[in-house]
Amino acid sequence: MKKITSLLALFLIVASCGVKQTRNLVAEGDYENAISNAVDGLRGNKNAKGKQDYVYLLEEAFAKAKDRDLRNITAWFKDANPQNLEKIYETYVQLNSRQEKIRPLLPLKLLKEGRDAIFPFDDYSDQIVSSKNALSKYLYDNSKALLANKDKLVVRRAYDDLVYLEGINPGFKDVAKLTEEAKFKGTDFVNVYTKNETNMVIPNRLQDDLLDFSTYGLNDKWTVYHSNRQKGIDYDYGLIVNFRQINISPEQVKEKQFDKERLVKDGVKNLLDANGNIVKDSLGHPIKVDNMKTVRISIYEFSQIKSCQVTAKVDYINFRNNQLIETFPIASEFVFSNTYSKYKGDRRAADESYYANFNKKPLPFPSNEQMVFDTGNDLKAKLKDIIVRNKFRR
């Protein structure tokens, strides 16, 4: 019983908070959220006494929201600004949606007054259709005018309007074709390529991998990167990876020799007393103890090392005026290393963690071309980071 009482008290507290929040929303003029709160609060037993506050608040919020919207529509019509057409259409849609949100709850009783709450609904279908048609014509005509502009940012506004138009009026005239045209005209196309300013040959596979922008995932809504120029595209920007210097170290093999010794168990032996006699247990058996032995090892460690450093710069070029926008330095290093060991003596004297080196063998050094190619993954990651952090349009 105590548990049920506690749950009831908790329910009343939550309900009270919901009513208070809804009342505050009405007072602040946030009628849409107030209506949503009230509708949510009335789900279930809508005619319960504890939900009467929601009914009053819903009635008040609906009346005030409707009055505000109709006054706004009247003002927008008087203004006669075609840019208000979207507001008019969206507000008629909102007036209708608000009614449909409340309709499933009707009738709602006001118990103290002995009446139903008043929600004067209207049929807005004609207004929605006429305002949608007026808006569609305006968006269509205006978008076609914007598409003639050479400023890509202006063309992008046309694209957004056409997408919106397709959403409210699917299949309207040739909107699909115009949307595709706006997408193409509003896109910044970037040509990406490399330059070699070093005295070494850059492996073709490194350049191909570096310029494979399909693996970068960098194309966005309004920017497309091409490593190969395509017909019919007037490129806006260039991204040039200039290889400036490549340093490759000589192949080195370093040798290091060191000795170790350790006391290890080497079987068992009889326990002897001070006189050299075998010590036995109570049953007459000889007592055995570990036979400890000092073992030694000489380790010959070989380290193979070869390194490659590549330095470059990334140039952003504006092809419209052939001006350098910005330059970013980039550098990468790859180190080939292999360690293996040989030994003389008893390997038990070495740490077990060192045993793996005894199983390794010398490896052939990679060619200079392979070393340069192996810097590719790091170069690619750094190039992607530069592009992500530095868009062509700020």
Steps between C-alpha positions, in 0.01 A plus 500: 500500500784735587662431162175582314465826697856599411443430129179705507684792663774478238239499221332809644834683524587417137152606384526825696838578340355432154210739558732769636731467201205520259365809679841666471515422128162664447613806695816520286303480177646161406161364404617210285696337781225581748249319276735203460547478878126519562421238236760267649359560848147413387591163355343218696203599719444847350192573714667433836468785753878519530525589130256791496783756508632358174158546335482867602856563388444323167188707432686822582817414303300395193294821495805723542706312243221516242442871560871575465536299178197656331617852592844423357349369176291815463809717551704299246227531238485875553880524466476333156864389518542174305757386754210472747334230289695225676395634842136513389506143367685359800264677741190357331660155521573564868140610567373177348760277672416653836134407455589145397715462811205586724216338301554141630451622859161665445269547673684626807286569809530799733343333802451808722331694220299206371601561139736383228820693440467725196729446201361688197641298209506629143555339162829640369529271196421774247745743662771233514458414132487861380795612713699195391435576135598866544813400689588232242478749214712755688768245595511361147533840330745632757717186486526523121615859536756403766636222278613760248732652762870414479543514878490142625373607841198660331443183296505297820209707628313400185582136571363521856181667376453236230547215748243665726265546202530133407415413860176701515395451137655180358524484121444872451604586144870421430616554859695172507705607197559850641608352835761287326620804307524708819694224673756492219529877464529554875772239556865594546715264295856452621776356281757314709843413364866465598825670406844355547762759591748242631782333312346157552229307320169493688347151467191508282312280743566752780360782287203287397426402859547854628262635237236230544255737666223241496670352808515833684126550537546876457238582237223697665177661384672782314860384447623224268866399456631356173852372443426464129345791319163423347353645185231761543619614841647843561713449810483763772797404712823304488656298779864428421724267701854622429768248597793717615760263641556129552775378733583131520759379744765237414426141589645444846565187703603567857645225716504486876649223716428445868532219755255381762506236768231356721458239773257238369364167614683209335323190626507375862763351732524330837510722805833459685580581859810685617703179485399425141253227594161459328214628713195273509139543607319301769437215256864475404463664159765750387376860513524673163572869444530719189836489334577867423746585229645825367457523125645762263417631156657738252238680291575660163218741411465637145280799411410578139390861447407706196289816506329727252381858556271673250427871523237670287263794493134515415399800288143623476449683166202709391466423129260793452780752549796257496604619847655299782251483788713329763789258545532226760822310578482124530763244598509127550752240609519125465757287683581144406645314798569137578677357803626145524753324724741214515659353810768273640456321825191401696187692387349449846720783619296746286158640593218300343366820343817510292456151352291635207806683366688172477235373256524802270708520186651787301261649245579652161501880516214662307591691185506877499180502296329275754616724784348805333177310436484386862477862614166511313261404782635771729507755218143417409376539857673838534369619164145406600540686830612815315200486266252433780632792703534743208204529266533697178206717598516637856 
